[in-house]
Structure formats: C-alpha cells, structure tokens
Short mmCIF file of C-alpha atoms in Angstrom, two decimals:
data_model
loop_
_atom_site.label_atom_id
_atom_site.label_comp_id
_atom_site.label_asym_id
_atom_site.label_seq_id
_atom_site.Cartn_x
_atom_site.Cartn_y
_atom_site.Cartn_z
CA MET A 197 -16.47 -31.27 -43.38
CA GLY A 198 -17.24 -34.52 -41.69
CA GLY A 199 -13.58 -34.89 -40.45
CA THR A 200 -13.39 -31.40 -39.09
CA MET A 201 -16.63 -32.15 -37.06
CA ASP A 202 -15.39 -35.41 -35.88
CA GLY A 203 -12.23 -33.77 -34.83
CA THR A 204 -14.20 -31.00 -32.91
CA ARG A 205 -16.36 -33.54 -31.22
CA GLN A 206 -13.43 -35.55 -30.01
CA ARG A 207 -11.72 -32.42 -28.63
CA ARG A 208 -14.91 -31.66 -26.75
CA ARG A 209 -15.06 -35.13 -25.40
CA GLY A 210 -11.31 -34.71 -24.26
CA ASP A 211 -11.99 -31.49 -22.59
CA THR A 212 -15.01 -32.94 -20.57
CA ARG A 213 -13.01 -35.91 -19.65
CA ARG A 214 -10.19 -33.64 -18.34
CA ARG A 215 -12.55 -31.46 -16.45
CA ILE A 216 -14.11 -34.70 -14.71
CA GLN A 217 -10.61 -35.62 -13.79
CA ASP A 218 -9.66 -32.28 -12.36
CA VAL A 219 -12.91 -31.88 -10.31
CA ALA A 220 -12.79 -35.39 -9.01
CA LEU A 221 -9.06 -35.03 -7.86
CA GLU A 222 -10.03 -31.73 -6.04
CA LEU A 223 -12.98 -33.49 -4.37
CA PHE A 224 -10.67 -36.53 -3.53
CA ALA A 225 -8.27 -34.15 -1.93
CA GLU A 226 -10.81 -32.01 -0.12
CA GLN A 227 -12.85 -34.69 1.52
CA GLY A 228 -11.18 -38.04 0.91
CA TYR A 229 -11.65 -40.56 -1.90
CA GLU A 230 -14.02 -42.85 0.12
CA LYS A 231 -16.41 -39.96 0.98
CA THR A 232 -16.60 -38.64 -2.63
CA SER A 233 -19.53 -40.06 -4.73
CA LEU A 234 -20.04 -39.74 -8.51
CA ARG A 235 -23.20 -37.67 -7.68
CA GLU A 236 -21.02 -35.00 -5.90
CA ILE A 237 -18.48 -35.06 -8.80
CA ALA A 238 -21.52 -34.43 -11.37
CA GLU A 239 -23.02 -31.70 -9.22
CA ARG A 240 -19.65 -29.69 -9.05
CA LEU A 241 -19.33 -30.20 -12.78
CA GLU A 242 -22.91 -29.12 -13.10
CA VAL A 243 -23.82 -31.99 -15.31
CA THR A 244 -26.03 -35.01 -14.93
CA LYS A 245 -24.85 -38.34 -13.74
CA ALA A 246 -25.77 -39.71 -17.09
CA ALA A 247 -23.40 -37.41 -18.75
CA LEU A 248 -20.68 -38.49 -16.26
CA TYR A 249 -21.49 -42.07 -17.06
CA TYR A 250 -20.74 -41.33 -20.69
CA HIS A 251 -17.09 -41.04 -19.77
CA PHE A 252 -16.66 -42.97 -16.47
CA LYS A 253 -18.65 -45.70 -14.85
CA THR A 254 -17.22 -45.60 -11.41
CA LYS A 255 -14.87 -43.19 -9.51
CA GLU A 256 -12.18 -45.97 -9.54
CA GLU A 257 -12.29 -45.65 -13.36
CA ILE A 258 -11.64 -41.98 -12.89
CA LEU A 259 -8.70 -42.29 -10.44
CA VAL A 260 -7.00 -44.84 -12.56
CA SER A 261 -7.45 -42.63 -15.73
CA ILE A 262 -5.92 -39.66 -13.77
CA PHE A 263 -2.95 -41.76 -12.92
CA GLU A 264 -2.43 -43.04 -16.35
CA ASP A 265 -2.79 -39.67 -18.08
CA LEU A 266 -0.66 -37.69 -15.57
CA THR A 267 2.10 -40.37 -15.28
CA GLN A 268 2.22 -40.92 -19.23
CA PRO A 269 5.09 -38.21 -19.42
CA ILE A 270 7.23 -40.39 -16.99
CA GLU A 271 6.55 -43.52 -19.20
CA ASP A 272 7.55 -41.34 -22.35
CA LEU A 273 10.66 -40.16 -20.55
CA ILE A 274 11.65 -43.83 -19.83
CA GLU A 275 11.25 -44.84 -23.35
CA TRP A 276 13.31 -41.74 -24.34
CA GLY A 277 15.94 -42.45 -22.01
CA ARG A 278 16.46 -45.96 -23.04
CA GLN A 279 17.30 -44.70 -26.66
CA GLN A 280 19.92 -42.24 -25.27
CA PRO A 281 23.71 -42.66 -24.82
CA ASN A 282 25.16 -43.28 -21.46
CA THR A 283 26.52 -39.70 -20.80
CA LEU A 284 26.40 -37.27 -17.87
CA ALA A 285 24.43 -34.89 -20.25
CA THR A 286 21.65 -37.64 -20.66
CA LYS A 287 21.43 -38.41 -17.03
CA GLN A 288 21.00 -34.90 -15.99
CA GLU A 289 18.45 -34.29 -18.76
CA ILE A 290 16.45 -37.25 -17.31
CA VAL A 291 16.55 -35.79 -13.92
CA ARG A 292 15.49 -32.37 -15.36
CA ARG A 293 12.53 -33.95 -17.28
CA TYR A 294 11.56 -36.13 -14.35
CA ALA A 295 11.55 -33.00 -12.09
CA ALA A 296 9.15 -31.28 -14.61
CA ALA A 297 6.76 -34.37 -14.89
CA LEU A 298 6.48 -34.51 -11.03
CA ALA A 299 5.63 -30.78 -10.93
CA GLU A 300 3.10 -31.30 -13.56
CA ALA A 301 1.28 -34.10 -11.69
CA ALA A 302 1.98 -32.84 -8.16
CA PRO A 303 -1.84 -32.77 -7.11
CA LEU A 304 -2.04 -36.63 -8.07
CA PHE A 305 1.25 -37.41 -6.24
CA ARG A 306 0.12 -35.57 -3.01
CA PHE A 307 -3.22 -37.36 -3.19
CA MET A 308 -1.29 -40.69 -3.60
CA HIS A 309 1.01 -39.87 -0.58
CA GLU A 310 -2.03 -39.07 1.61
CA ASN A 311 -4.23 -41.85 0.47
CA GLN A 312 -1.85 -44.87 0.47
CA ALA A 313 -4.51 -47.43 1.27
CA THR A 314 -6.68 -46.52 -1.70
CA VAL A 315 -3.47 -46.34 -3.88
CA ARG A 316 -2.60 -49.91 -2.66
CA ASP A 317 -6.10 -51.24 -3.44
CA LEU A 318 -6.28 -49.90 -6.89
CA ARG A 319 -2.74 -51.09 -7.63
CA ILE A 320 -1.67 -47.64 -8.64
CA GLY A 321 1.23 -47.75 -6.19
CA GLU A 322 2.59 -50.78 -7.94
CA SER A 323 2.65 -49.18 -11.29
CA PHE A 324 4.15 -46.06 -10.05
CA LYS A 325 6.92 -48.11 -8.21
CA ALA A 326 7.53 -50.12 -11.58
CA ARG A 327 8.02 -46.71 -13.30
CA ILE A 328 10.40 -45.51 -10.59
CA HIS A 329 12.38 -48.68 -10.95
CA SER A 330 12.63 -48.42 -14.64
CA LEU A 331 13.82 -44.84 -14.35
CA ARG A 332 16.38 -45.98 -11.87
CA ASP A 333 17.60 -48.56 -14.13
CA ILE A 334 18.38 -46.13 -16.80
CA ILE A 335 20.23 -43.62 -14.60
CA VAL A 336 22.22 -46.05 -12.42
CA ASP A 337 25.25 -47.68 -13.92
CA PRO A 338 25.04 -51.19 -12.43
CA ASP A 339 28.81 -51.79 -12.41
CA ALA A 340 29.65 -48.47 -10.64
CA ALA A 341 30.61 -48.46 -7.08
CA LEU A 342 27.73 -49.11 -4.47
CA VAL A 343 28.29 -45.44 -3.20
CA ASP A 344 27.81 -44.21 -6.58
CA GLN A 345 24.82 -46.29 -7.28
CA VAL A 346 23.27 -44.92 -4.24
CA ARG A 347 24.04 -41.43 -5.43
CA TYR A 348 22.40 -42.05 -8.82
CA ALA A 349 19.24 -43.44 -6.93
CA SER A 350 19.48 -40.59 -4.43
CA ALA A 351 19.02 -38.06 -7.26
CA ILE A 352 15.47 -39.42 -7.91
CA PHE A 353 14.40 -39.46 -4.31
CA THR A 354 15.80 -35.92 -3.83
CA LEU A 355 13.08 -34.80 -6.34
CA HIS A 356 10.47 -36.92 -4.42
CA ALA A 357 11.71 -35.16 -0.97
CA GLY A 358 11.39 -31.74 -2.74
CA MET A 359 7.66 -32.57 -3.34
CA PHE A 360 6.81 -34.22 0.03
CA LEU A 361 9.18 -33.40 2.73
CA LEU A 362 10.54 -29.86 1.89
CA GLN A 363 7.25 -28.17 1.21
CA ASP A 364 7.76 -25.72 4.15
CA MET A 365 11.33 -24.91 3.39
CA GLY A 366 12.00 -21.47 1.95
CA ASP A 367 9.64 -18.65 1.17
CA ASP A 368 9.75 -19.11 -2.57
CA PRO A 369 8.71 -22.32 -4.05
CA GLU A 370 10.49 -21.69 -7.27
CA GLU A 371 13.86 -21.18 -5.37
CA LYS A 372 13.23 -24.34 -3.43
CA ASN A 373 12.62 -26.31 -6.52
CA LYS A 374 15.66 -24.99 -8.14
CA ALA A 375 17.70 -25.81 -5.19
CA VAL A 376 16.27 -29.40 -5.11
CA LEU A 377 17.10 -29.77 -8.77
CA GLU A 378 20.69 -28.46 -8.17
CA VAL A 379 21.15 -31.11 -5.56
CA ALA A 380 19.80 -33.79 -7.74
CA THR A 381 21.97 -33.10 -10.77
CA ASP A 382 25.00 -32.67 -8.41
CA LEU A 383 24.48 -36.26 -7.10
CA VAL A 384 24.27 -37.54 -10.76
CA ALA A 385 27.46 -35.64 -11.72
CA GLN A 386 29.29 -37.03 -8.52
CA ALA A 387 28.34 -40.63 -9.29
CA HIS A 388 29.19 -40.42 -13.13
CA ARG A 389 32.68 -39.00 -12.15
CA GLY A 390 33.22 -41.93 -9.84
CA ALA A 391 31.82 -44.53 -12.20
CA GLY A 392 34.91 -45.01 -14.56
CA ALA A 393 37.32 -46.98 -12.27
CA PRO A 394 34.61 -49.70 -11.38
CA ARG A 395 33.49 -50.00 -14.99
CA ALA A 396 37.12 -50.66 -16.15
CA ARG A 397 37.69 -53.29 -13.37
CA ALA A 398 34.37 -55.03 -14.43
CA SER A 399 35.43 -55.21 -18.02
CA GLN A 400 38.77 -56.54 -17.23
CA ALA A 401 37.29 -59.23 -14.93
CA GLY A 402 35.11 -60.31 -17.84
CA GLN A 403 31.95 -59.71 -16.08
CA THR A 404 28.72 -59.57 -17.90
CA VAL A 405 27.32 -55.97 -18.10
CA THR A 406 24.12 -54.50 -19.79
CA PRO A 407 24.27 -52.82 -23.16
CA LEU A 408 23.67 -49.44 -21.30
CA ALA A 409 26.73 -50.30 -19.06
CA ARG A 410 28.87 -51.13 -22.12
CA ARG A 411 28.12 -47.67 -23.69
CA ASN A 412 31.35 -45.42 -23.02
CA PHE A 413 31.28 -41.70 -21.94
CA THR A 414 30.90 -40.55 -25.55
CA GLY A 415 27.72 -42.38 -26.08
CA SER A 416 29.04 -45.10 -28.56
CA THR A 417 28.42 -48.64 -27.79
CA ALA A 418 31.08 -51.35 -27.59
CA GLU A 419 30.81 -54.61 -29.32
CA PRO A 420 29.48 -57.46 -27.06
#
C-alpha cells in the first residue's frame, strides 16, 4: 500500500512540475523571459508562490529544467546512434528520430531562437551546440570527401531550417515537414553513396580512422 501511495505522490509531483514548465514557457514566449516573474507563473497556474517554490526556486531553474527535459530525447538518440552499425539505414533513422525530437520540443527551440541572449547567459546554447556536434559526429563519416561531409551535416541543418526559416512555406505544416524530412534523408543517401571511394583511399594510405569509420556498410567492425 505504501509503495502505491508513494508512486501516486511521485506522479502528482511530476505532473505539477510539467504544468509549471508548460505555463512558464508560454509566459516566456508571450512577454519575454526577463519580464516574466515567478509570481505571474504562480498566478496563471492558480497556485501559491510557496507551492511553486516546492519545485523551483528561480525562473532560471525552470528554464534549465525545460531544456534538460525536452532535449533528453536528443541525448538518448546520440547514445543509441553510437551503438548502431554505420549503415545508410542507421543514418536515415537518426535523421527521422531527430526530426521527431525537434517537433516535440518546438516551443522550446523557438524560444531559444528568439531569446539568444538569455540562452547564452544560462549556457543552454552551449549545451545544445554540444549535442548537435555529437549528433554530427555520428552521422558524418570523417574520411568521406569534404562535399559528402557537408551533405551529412546539411541534413541536420535542413531540419533546423524547417523549424525556423521555412515556417511560412506551404499551406499544410505536415506536408512541409514531410518535404523537409525527404530532403534531409536524400542528402544522407547522396553522401553515403559517395563515401566508399574516399574510405578506401584512406585505408590504403594507412590513415587512422575512428571505430565508426572502420565499420563497413554491412555494419560489421574491422579489426584495428
């Protein structure tokens, strides 16, 4: 019985925490981060400031927690991708999963795009950039020709463009997202097709390559 009650209490606390995050992000987007106070967040939630303090002491804590929670799927994707074979199917699945993670966290990323000074001050931007670099390192074959490395990296930024630069393109957001994803996966396919020759030349020249680059297209790993 006690375990059930503890679990229920934990879920309630989790639900309240999520409600605080959602409402805070709404207010940050509506009137700006600097102009939003904890009192206003509590009022919109219809709770006391004391109840809000139980979960968060400052609005900085709220924003950092939003970032950590909404970008956790990207961190999980990076860990998953590191364990996968270096195949075209893997790379395109990473692109698809990253597109889904961006869509899920779209309000946060739009806030980050429009409040870059705040993002910089709280070092959220640096954390996000580190995640993007990790994602790039999984997708890009380091011994591919430079033009193919650019194609790999461009697949990631095509997804970013779909969120920030192409919002007004097309009447149907779902069709636009499908088009953006198609372009991103096509870029990965083009880069992957062109990666074989440079990979062979690098091996013949005795250059050092990473474990990911040593994997062949079937997903097996060559001996060092």
